[in-house]
Structure formats: C-alpha cells, structure tokens
Amino acid sequence: MRASGNRLTREQARELLAKLESTLSGSRGKDSREAIVRFLNSMVPSYSWVGIYTVDAKDLVLDAWSGPSATEHTRIPIGKGVCGFAAKAGKTEIVSDVSKDPRYLQCFLSTKSEIVVPITNQGAVVGEIDIDGDQLDAFSSLDREFLEAVARKASSIWV
Ligand code: SME
C-alpha cells in the first residue's frame, strides 16, 4: 500500500477505513478487536505492533494484539505509562521519540515512537488502541484522525 517509513496519506486513510468496514462486516466484541489489530498491523507498514487494551476498573488490560512479539505489559494501571496517561486524559497521545518521554513503559527495543488513541463510549474511556512504530516520528495528525475514526468504529461494535 505504501513504502515502509512513509507516513499515511489522506487518500490511503480513506481507502483503509472503507476496507476495514468490509473486513469487520458483522463482527462484534473481542472478535472485532482481533480483526482490527490484525488489519492495522498488516495494512500499514509503519504500525509495527498494534494492541487494543480494555478498561477493567483501575487498569488497562491487553485484549487483542498483532505484531512480531508479545508484550509483558498486559495490565497497566490507568495513569501509568503513555497508555495509562491517554486513558486518564481521554485524549490521543503521540510520542515522536519514546526515549525522551519519561512516561514511556518499554515493551520492545525496536520501538522509537508511539500513538495511543482512547476508545470512548458516551464520554467514558472503555479502551484504547496502542501502536508502536520502529521509526522516529512515525505518527502524524493524519494517523490521529484515521485511528480516532477506527476507535469510533471499535466503540460502535464493542460488545
Ligand atoms: N509503551 C506503553 C506500554 C505498552 S507497550 O507499548 C505495548 C506505555 O508507555 O504505556
């Protein structure tokens, strides 16, 4: 779809959202989240590792992931790490250089940048999409817009 290391274009984002709709057709709940992480990881070369966490009381729990290896961070207290910060704030976080962000909890040595997008339902955070990139500054405001649209889709088929 695009050369590795290049950022997403608006045209590609539009195409991907349409493809995701058809990929998900009819699926809901955990099945849909498994499908979303597989789709994002396989279709967007800069999305090196893709996970969806769900909120369980005061923690985020890893529900679905796709990437080269598993993370040890399968439960993250809300407020901890970039993931916990985004969940607490209810706002997308883009970290262009994880080595410079004191909040960052390391999962993979290869990770250079990260984006975390909350998934909300009626104003409450119910989960989030967490993506690691192997390039510095891998995520733009277009990734934010695209992934916020994916998060709205995930929310609409959450259970
Ligand atoms: N880096 C995240 C932890 C999750 S792993 O990236 C999969 C953080 O700082 O919260």
JSON list of C-alpha atoms and ligand atoms in Angstrom, two decimals:
[
{"chain": "A", "resi": 1, "resn": "MET", "atom": "CA", "xyz": [0.00, 0.00, 0.00]},
{"chain": "A", "resi": 2, "resn": "ARG", "atom": "CA", "xyz": [2.90, 2.38, 0.70]},
{"chain": "A", "resi": 3, "resn": "ALA", "atom": "CA", "xyz": [6.63, 2.30, 1.14]},
{"chain": "A", "resi": 4, "resn": "SER", "atom": "CA", "xyz": [7.90, 1.46, 4.59]},
{"chain": "A", "resi": 5, "resn": "GLY", "atom": "CA", "xyz": [8.76, 4.54, 6.58]},
{"chain": "A", "resi": 6, "resn": "ASN", "atom": "CA", "xyz": [6.37, 6.79, 4.66]},
{"chain": "A", "resi": 7, "resn": "ARG", "atom": "CA", "xyz": [3.53, 8.31, 6.54]},
{"chain": "A", "resi": 8, "resn": "LEU", "atom": "CA", "xyz": [-0.11, 7.68, 5.80]},
{"chain": "A", "resi": 9, "resn": "THR", "atom": "CA", "xyz": [-1.77, 9.89, 3.16]},
{"chain": "A", "resi": 10, "resn": "ARG", "atom": "CA", "xyz": [-5.36, 11.13, 3.35]},
{"chain": "A", "resi": 11, "resn": "GLU", "atom": "CA", "xyz": [-6.28, 9.02, 0.32]},
{"chain": "A", "resi": 12, "resn": "GLN", "atom": "CA", "xyz": [-4.83, 5.86, 1.90]},
{"chain": "A", "resi": 13, "resn": "ALA", "atom": "CA", "xyz": [-6.60, 6.59, 5.18]},
{"chain": "A", "resi": 14, "resn": "ARG", "atom": "CA", "xyz": [-9.92, 6.86, 3.34]},
{"chain": "A", "resi": 15, "resn": "GLU", "atom": "CA", "xyz": [-9.31, 3.59, 1.47]},
{"chain": "A", "resi": 16, "resn": "LEU", "atom": "CA", "xyz": [-8.28, 1.82, 4.67]},
{"chain": "A", "resi": 17, "resn": "LEU", "atom": "CA", "xyz": [-11.43, 2.90, 6.52]},
{"chain": "A", "resi": 18, "resn": "ALA", "atom": "CA", "xyz": [-13.58, 1.55, 3.69]},
{"chain": "A", "resi": 19, "resn": "LYS", "atom": "CA", "xyz": [-11.63, -1.73, 3.66]},
{"chain": "A", "resi": 20, "resn": "LEU", "atom": "CA", "xyz": [-11.88, -2.02, 7.44]},
{"chain": "A", "resi": 21, "resn": "GLU", "atom": "CA", "xyz": [-15.67, -1.64, 7.24]},
{"chain": "A", "resi": 22, "resn": "SER", "atom": "CA", "xyz": [-15.88, -4.61, 4.87]},
{"chain": "A", "resi": 23, "resn": "THR", "atom": "CA", "xyz": [-13.31, -6.64, 6.85]},
{"chain": "A", "resi": 24, "resn": "LEU", "atom": "CA", "xyz": [-15.36, -6.20, 10.01]},
{"chain": "A", "resi": 25, "resn": "SER", "atom": "CA", "xyz": [-18.76, -6.78, 8.45]},
{"chain": "A", "resi": 26, "resn": "GLY", "atom": "CA", "xyz": [-20.94, -8.30, 11.16]},
{"chain": "A", "resi": 27, "resn": "SER", "atom": "CA", "xyz": [-18.21, -8.94, 13.74]},
{"chain": "A", "resi": 28, "resn": "ARG", "atom": "CA", "xyz": [-18.52, -7.50, 17.24]},
{"chain": "A", "resi": 29, "resn": "GLY", "atom": "CA", "xyz": [-16.80, -7.56, 20.63]},
{"chain": "A", "resi": 30, "resn": "LYS", "atom": "CA", "xyz": [-13.44, -9.29, 21.03]},
{"chain": "A", "resi": 31, "resn": "ASP", "atom": "CA", "xyz": [-13.64, -10.81, 17.52]},
{"chain": "A", "resi": 32, "resn": "SER", "atom": "CA", "xyz": [-13.85, -7.32, 16.03]},
{"chain": "A", "resi": 33, "resn": "ARG", "atom": "CA", "xyz": [-10.92, -6.12, 18.14]},
{"chain": "A", "resi": 34, "resn": "GLU", "atom": "CA", "xyz": [-8.80, -9.09, 16.99]},
{"chain": "A", "resi": 35, "resn": "ALA", "atom": "CA", "xyz": [-9.74, -8.24, 13.40]},
{"chain": "A", "resi": 36, "resn": "ILE", "atom": "CA", "xyz": [-8.89, -4.54, 13.87]},
{"chain": "A", "resi": 37, "resn": "VAL", "atom": "CA", "xyz": [-5.38, -5.15, 15.29]},
{"chain": "A", "resi": 38, "resn": "ARG", "atom": "CA", "xyz": [-4.60, -7.69, 12.54]},
{"chain": "A", "resi": 39, "resn": "PHE", "atom": "CA", "xyz": [-5.89, -5.31, 9.88]},
{"chain": "A", "resi": 40, "resn": "LEU", "atom": "CA", "xyz": [-3.91, -2.29, 11.11]},
{"chain": "A", "resi": 41, "resn": "ASN", "atom": "CA", "xyz": [-0.68, -4.25, 11.64]},
{"chain": "A", "resi": 42, "resn": "SER", "atom": "CA", "xyz": [-0.84, -5.92, 8.21]},
{"chain": "A", "resi": 43, "resn": "MET", "atom": "CA", "xyz": [-2.06, -2.96, 6.14]},
{"chain": "A", "resi": 44, "resn": "VAL", "atom": "CA", "xyz": [0.07, -0.11, 7.47]},
{"chain": "A", "resi": 45, "resn": "PRO", "atom": "CA", "xyz": [3.82, -0.82, 7.32]},
{"chain": "A", "resi": 46, "resn": "SER", "atom": "CA", "xyz": [4.74, 1.79, 9.95]},
{"chain": "A", "resi": 47, "resn": "TYR", "atom": "CA", "xyz": [2.37, 0.22, 12.52]},
{"chain": "A", "resi": 48, "resn": "SER", "atom": "CA", "xyz": [4.95, -2.25, 13.85]},
{"chain": "A", "resi": 49, "resn": "TRP", "atom": "CA", "xyz": [2.92, -3.50, 16.81]},
{"chain": "A", "resi": 50, "resn": "VAL", "atom": "CA", "xyz": [-0.80, -2.88, 17.36]},
{"chain": "A", "resi": 51, "resn": "GLY", "atom": "CA", "xyz": [-2.75, -3.61, 20.53]},
{"chain": "A", "resi": 52, "resn": "ILE", "atom": "CA", "xyz": [-6.17, -2.87, 21.96]},
{"chain": "A", "resi": 53, "resn": "TYR", "atom": "CA", "xyz": [-6.47, -2.54, 25.72]},
{"chain": "A", "resi": 54, "resn": "THR", "atom": "CA", "xyz": [-9.80, -2.58, 27.53]},
{"chain": "A", "resi": 55, "resn": "VAL", "atom": "CA", "xyz": [-10.58, -0.81, 30.81]},
{"chain": "A", "resi": 56, "resn": "ASP", "atom": "CA", "xyz": [-11.03, -3.10, 33.82]},
{"chain": "A", "resi": 57, "resn": "ALA", "atom": "CA", "xyz": [-11.74, -1.00, 36.93]},
{"chain": "A", "resi": 58, "resn": "LYS", "atom": "CA", "xyz": [-8.50, 0.98, 37.50]},
{"chain": "A", "resi": 59, "resn": "ASP", "atom": "CA", "xyz": [-6.42, -0.92, 34.94]},
{"chain": "A", "resi": 60, "resn": "LEU", "atom": "CA", "xyz": [-6.00, -1.33, 31.21]},
{"chain": "A", "resi": 61, "resn": "VAL", "atom": "CA", "xyz": [-5.93, -5.00, 30.17]},
{"chain": "A", "resi": 62, "resn": "LEU", "atom": "CA", "xyz": [-4.50, -6.18, 26.85]},
{"chain": "A", "resi": 63, "resn": "ASP", "atom": "CA", "xyz": [-7.41, -7.68, 24.91]},
{"chain": "A", "resi": 64, "resn": "ALA", "atom": "CA", "xyz": [-6.05, -8.15, 21.36]},
{"chain": "A", "resi": 65, "resn": "TRP", "atom": "CA", "xyz": [-2.67, -7.59, 19.71]},
{"chain": "A", "resi": 66, "resn": "SER", "atom": "CA", "xyz": [-0.82, -8.17, 16.46]},
{"chain": "A", "resi": 67, "resn": "GLY", "atom": "CA", "xyz": [2.93, -7.86, 15.94]},
{"chain": "A", "resi": 68, "resn": "PRO", "atom": "CA", "xyz": [6.21, -9.73, 15.98]},
{"chain": "A", "resi": 69, "resn": "SER", "atom": "CA", "xyz": [6.21, -10.47, 19.72]},
{"chain": "A", "resi": 70, "resn": "ALA", "atom": "CA", "xyz": [4.14, -10.39, 22.89]},
{"chain": "A", "resi": 71, "resn": "THR", "atom": "CA", "xyz": [4.44, -7.56, 25.41]},
{"chain": "A", "resi": 72, "resn": "GLU", "atom": "CA", "xyz": [4.97, -8.04, 29.13]},
{"chain": "A", "resi": 73, "resn": "HIS", "atom": "CA", "xyz": [2.65, -5.05, 29.73]},
{"chain": "A", "resi": 74, "resn": "THR", "atom": "CA", "xyz": [-0.64, -6.94, 29.66]},
{"chain": "A", "resi": 75, "resn": "ARG", "atom": "CA", "xyz": [-2.08, -4.95, 32.60]},
{"chain": "A", "resi": 76, "resn": "ILE", "atom": "CA", "xyz": [-1.28, -1.25, 33.03]},
{"chain": "A", "resi": 77, "resn": "PRO", "atom": "CA", "xyz": [-2.69, 0.90, 35.86]},
{"chain": "A", "resi": 78, "resn": "ILE", "atom": "CA", "xyz": [-4.65, 3.90, 34.49]},
{"chain": "A", "resi": 79, "resn": "GLY", "atom": "CA", "xyz": [-2.32, 6.87, 34.92]},
{"chain": "A", "resi": 80, "resn": "LYS", "atom": "CA", "xyz": [0.88, 4.82, 34.31]},
{"chain": "A", "resi": 81, "resn": "GLY", "atom": "CA", "xyz": [2.84, 4.84, 31.06]},
{"chain": "A", "resi": 82, "resn": "VAL", "atom": "CA", "xyz": [1.80, 6.58, 27.86]},
{"chain": "A", "resi": 83, "resn": "CYS", "atom": "CA", "xyz": [-1.14, 4.16, 27.70]},
{"chain": "A", "resi": 84, "resn": "GLY", "atom": "CA", "xyz": [-2.36, 4.94, 31.20]},
{"chain": "A", "resi": 85, "resn": "PHE", "atom": "CA", "xyz": [-1.89, 8.67, 30.66]},
{"chain": "A", "resi": 86, "resn": "ALA", "atom": "CA", "xyz": [-4.01, 8.67, 27.48]},
{"chain": "A", "resi": 87, "resn": "ALA", "atom": "CA", "xyz": [-6.72, 6.62, 29.23]},
{"chain": "A", "resi": 88, "resn": "LYS", "atom": "CA", "xyz": [-6.80, 9.02, 32.19]},
{"chain": "A", "resi": 89, "resn": "ALA", "atom": "CA", "xyz": [-6.83, 12.14, 29.99]},
{"chain": "A", "resi": 90, "resn": "GLY", "atom": "CA", "xyz": [-9.25, 10.63, 27.44]},
{"chain": "A", "resi": 91, "resn": "LYS", "atom": "CA", "xyz": [-7.09, 12.15, 24.70]},
{"chain": "A", "resi": 92, "resn": "THR", "atom": "CA", "xyz": [-4.86, 10.81, 21.95]},
{"chain": "A", "resi": 93, "resn": "GLU", "atom": "CA", "xyz": [-1.14, 10.85, 22.80]},
{"chain": "A", "resi": 94, "resn": "ILE", "atom": "CA", "xyz": [1.56, 10.94, 20.12]},
{"chain": "A", "resi": 95, "resn": "VAL", "atom": "CA", "xyz": [5.13, 10.36, 21.30]},
{"chain": "A", "resi": 96, "resn": "SER", "atom": "CA", "xyz": [7.57, 11.06, 18.47]},
{"chain": "A", "resi": 97, "resn": "ASP", "atom": "CA", "xyz": [10.63, 9.84, 20.41]},
{"chain": "A", "resi": 98, "resn": "VAL", "atom": "CA", "xyz": [9.90, 7.40, 23.22]},
{"chain": "A", "resi": 99, "resn": "SER", "atom": "CA", "xyz": [13.47, 7.72, 24.58]},
{"chain": "A", "resi": 100, "resn": "LYS", "atom": "CA", "xyz": [12.66, 11.32, 25.55]},
{"chain": "A", "resi": 101, "resn": "ASP", "atom": "CA", "xyz": [9.34, 10.64, 27.29]},
{"chain": "A", "resi": 102, "resn": "PRO", "atom": "CA", "xyz": [9.65, 9.77, 30.99]},
{"chain": "A", "resi": 103, "resn": "ARG", "atom": "CA", "xyz": [6.15, 8.25, 30.99]},
{"chain": "A", "resi": 104, "resn": "TYR", "atom": "CA", "xyz": [7.13, 5.59, 28.46]},
{"chain": "A", "resi": 105, "resn": "LEU", "atom": "CA", "xyz": [6.99, 1.92, 29.55]},
{"chain": "A", "resi": 106, "resn": "GLN", "atom": "CA", "xyz": [9.24, -0.08, 27.28]},
{"chain": "A", "resi": 107, "resn": "CYS", "atom": "CA", "xyz": [7.92, -3.18, 25.53]},
{"chain": "A", "resi": 108, "resn": "PHE", "atom": "CA", "xyz": [10.23, -3.63, 22.54]},
{"chain": "A", "resi": 109, "resn": "LEU", "atom": "CA", "xyz": [13.81, -2.45, 21.95]},
{"chain": "A", "resi": 110, "resn": "SER", "atom": "CA", "xyz": [12.88, -1.62, 18.34]},
{"chain": "A", "resi": 111, "resn": "THR", "atom": "CA", "xyz": [10.18, 0.91, 19.29]},
{"chain": "A", "resi": 112, "resn": "LYS", "atom": "CA", "xyz": [11.05, 4.54, 18.53]},
{"chain": "A", "resi": 113, "resn": "SER", "atom": "CA", "xyz": [7.64, 6.24, 18.60]},
{"chain": "A", "resi": 114, "resn": "GLU", "atom": "CA", "xyz": [4.12, 5.52, 19.80]},
{"chain": "A", "resi": 115, "resn": "ILE", "atom": "CA", "xyz": [0.50, 6.62, 19.38]},
{"chain": "A", "resi": 116, "resn": "VAL", "atom": "CA", "xyz": [-2.28, 5.84, 21.85]},
{"chain": "A", "resi": 117, "resn": "VAL", "atom": "CA", "xyz": [-5.91, 6.56, 20.93]},
{"chain": "A", "resi": 118, "resn": "PRO", "atom": "CA", "xyz": [-8.67, 6.23, 23.54]},
{"chain": "A", "resi": 119, "resn": "ILE", "atom": "CA", "xyz": [-11.88, 4.38, 22.65]},
{"chain": "A", "resi": 120, "resn": "THR", "atom": "CA", "xyz": [-14.84, 6.07, 24.31]},
{"chain": "A", "resi": 121, "resn": "ASN", "atom": "CA", "xyz": [-18.49, 5.25, 24.85]},
{"chain": "A", "resi": 122, "resn": "GLN", "atom": "CA", "xyz": [-20.81, 8.06, 25.90]},
{"chain": "A", "resi": 123, "resn": "GLY", "atom": "CA", "xyz": [-17.86, 10.10, 27.12]},
{"chain": "A", "resi": 124, "resn": "ALA", "atom": "CA", "xyz": [-16.26, 7.31, 29.17]},
{"chain": "A", "resi": 125, "resn": "VAL", "atom": "CA", "xyz": [-12.98, 5.66, 28.13]},
{"chain": "A", "resi": 126, "resn": "VAL", "atom": "CA", "xyz": [-13.65, 1.93, 27.63]},
{"chain": "A", "resi": 127, "resn": "GLY", "atom": "CA", "xyz": [-10.35, 1.04, 25.98]},
{"chain": "A", "resi": 128, "resn": "GLU", "atom": "CA", "xyz": [-7.62, 2.25, 23.67]},
{"chain": "A", "resi": 129, "resn": "ILE", "atom": "CA", "xyz": [-5.62, 1.49, 20.56]},
{"chain": "A", "resi": 130, "resn": "ASP", "atom": "CA", "xyz": [-1.85, 1.43, 21.21]},
{"chain": "A", "resi": 131, "resn": "ILE", "atom": "CA", "xyz": [0.57, 1.41, 18.27]},
{"chain": "A", "resi": 132, "resn": "ASP", "atom": "CA", "xyz": [4.36, 1.22, 18.35]},
{"chain": "A", "resi": 133, "resn": "GLY", "atom": "CA", "xyz": [6.48, 2.44, 15.42]},
{"chain": "A", "resi": 134, "resn": "ASP", "atom": "CA", "xyz": [10.05, 1.42, 14.64]},
{"chain": "A", "resi": 135, "resn": "GLN", "atom": "CA", "xyz": [10.83, 4.84, 13.13]},
{"chain": "A", "resi": 136, "resn": "LEU", "atom": "CA", "xyz": [11.18, 8.12, 15.00]},
{"chain": "A", "resi": 137, "resn": "ASP", "atom": "CA", "xyz": [8.17, 10.39, 14.50]},
{"chain": "A", "resi": 138, "resn": "ALA", "atom": "CA", "xyz": [6.19, 7.66, 12.72]},
{"chain": "A", "resi": 139, "resn": "PHE", "atom": "CA", "xyz": [2.78, 9.18, 13.52]},
{"chain": "A", "resi": 140, "resn": "SER", "atom": "CA", "xyz": [1.19, 12.37, 12.19]},
{"chain": "A", "resi": 141, "resn": "SER", "atom": "CA", "xyz": [-2.08, 14.18, 12.80]},
{"chain": "A", "resi": 142, "resn": "LEU", "atom": "CA", "xyz": [-3.45, 12.12, 9.92]},
{"chain": "A", "resi": 143, "resn": "ASP", "atom": "CA", "xyz": [-2.74, 8.89, 11.84]},
{"chain": "A", "resi": 144, "resn": "ARG", "atom": "CA", "xyz": [-4.54, 10.51, 14.76]},
{"chain": "A", "resi": 145, "resn": "GLU", "atom": "CA", "xyz": [-7.61, 11.32, 12.62]},
{"chain": "A", "resi": 146, "resn": "PHE", "atom": "CA", "xyz": [-7.57, 7.89, 10.99]},
{"chain": "A", "resi": 147, "resn": "LEU", "atom": "CA", "xyz": [-7.17, 6.00, 14.27]},
{"chain": "A", "resi": 148, "resn": "GLU", "atom": "CA", "xyz": [-9.79, 8.12, 16.03]},
{"chain": "A", "resi": 149, "resn": "ALA", "atom": "CA", "xyz": [-12.19, 7.03, 13.26]},
{"chain": "A", "resi": 150, "resn": "VAL", "atom": "CA", "xyz": [-11.11, 3.40, 13.84]},
{"chain": "A", "resi": 151, "resn": "ALA", "atom": "CA", "xyz": [-11.69, 3.91, 17.58]},
{"chain": "A", "resi": 152, "resn": "ARG", "atom": "CA", "xyz": [-15.25, 5.20, 16.92]},
{"chain": "A", "resi": 153, "resn": "LYS", "atom": "CA", "xyz": [-15.87, 2.10, 14.80]},
{"chain": "A", "resi": 154, "resn": "ALA", "atom": "CA", "xyz": [-14.48, -0.17, 17.56]},
{"chain": "A", "resi": 155, "resn": "SER", "atom": "CA", "xyz": [-16.72, 1.55, 20.11]},
{"chain": "A", "resi": 156, "resn": "SER", "atom": "CA", "xyz": [-19.82, 1.04, 17.95]},
{"chain": "A", "resi": 157, "resn": "ILE", "atom": "CA", "xyz": [-19.28, -2.76, 17.97]},
{"chain": "A", "resi": 158, "resn": "TRP", "atom": "CA", "xyz": [-17.69, -3.00, 21.43]},
{"chain": "A", "resi": 159, "resn": "VAL", "atom": "CA", "xyz": [-19.94, -5.74, 22.87]},
{"chain": "B", "resi": 1, "resn": "SME", "atom": "N1", "xyz": [4.60, 1.74, 25.78]},
{"chain": "B", "resi": 1, "resn": "SME", "atom": "C1", "xyz": [3.36, 1.65, 26.50]},
{"chain": "B", "resi": 1, "resn": "SME", "atom": "C2", "xyz": [3.18, 0.30, 27.13]},
{"chain": "B", "resi": 1, "resn": "SME", "atom": "C3", "xyz": [2.50, -0.66, 26.22]},
{"chain": "B", "resi": 1, "resn": "SME", "atom": "S1", "xyz": [3.56, -1.32, 25.03]},
{"chain": "B", "resi": 1, "resn": "SME", "atom": "O1", "xyz": [3.94, -0.24, 24.07]},
{"chain": "B", "resi": 1, "resn": "SME", "atom": "C4", "xyz": [2.79, -2.48, 24.18]},
{"chain": "B", "resi": 1, "resn": "SME", "atom": "C5", "xyz": [3.27, 2.75, 27.55]},
{"chain": "B", "resi": 1, "resn": "SME", "atom": "O2", "xyz": [4.22, 3.52, 27.74]},
{"chain": "B", "resi": 1, "resn": "SME", "atom": "O3", "xyz": [2.24, 2.86, 28.21]}
]
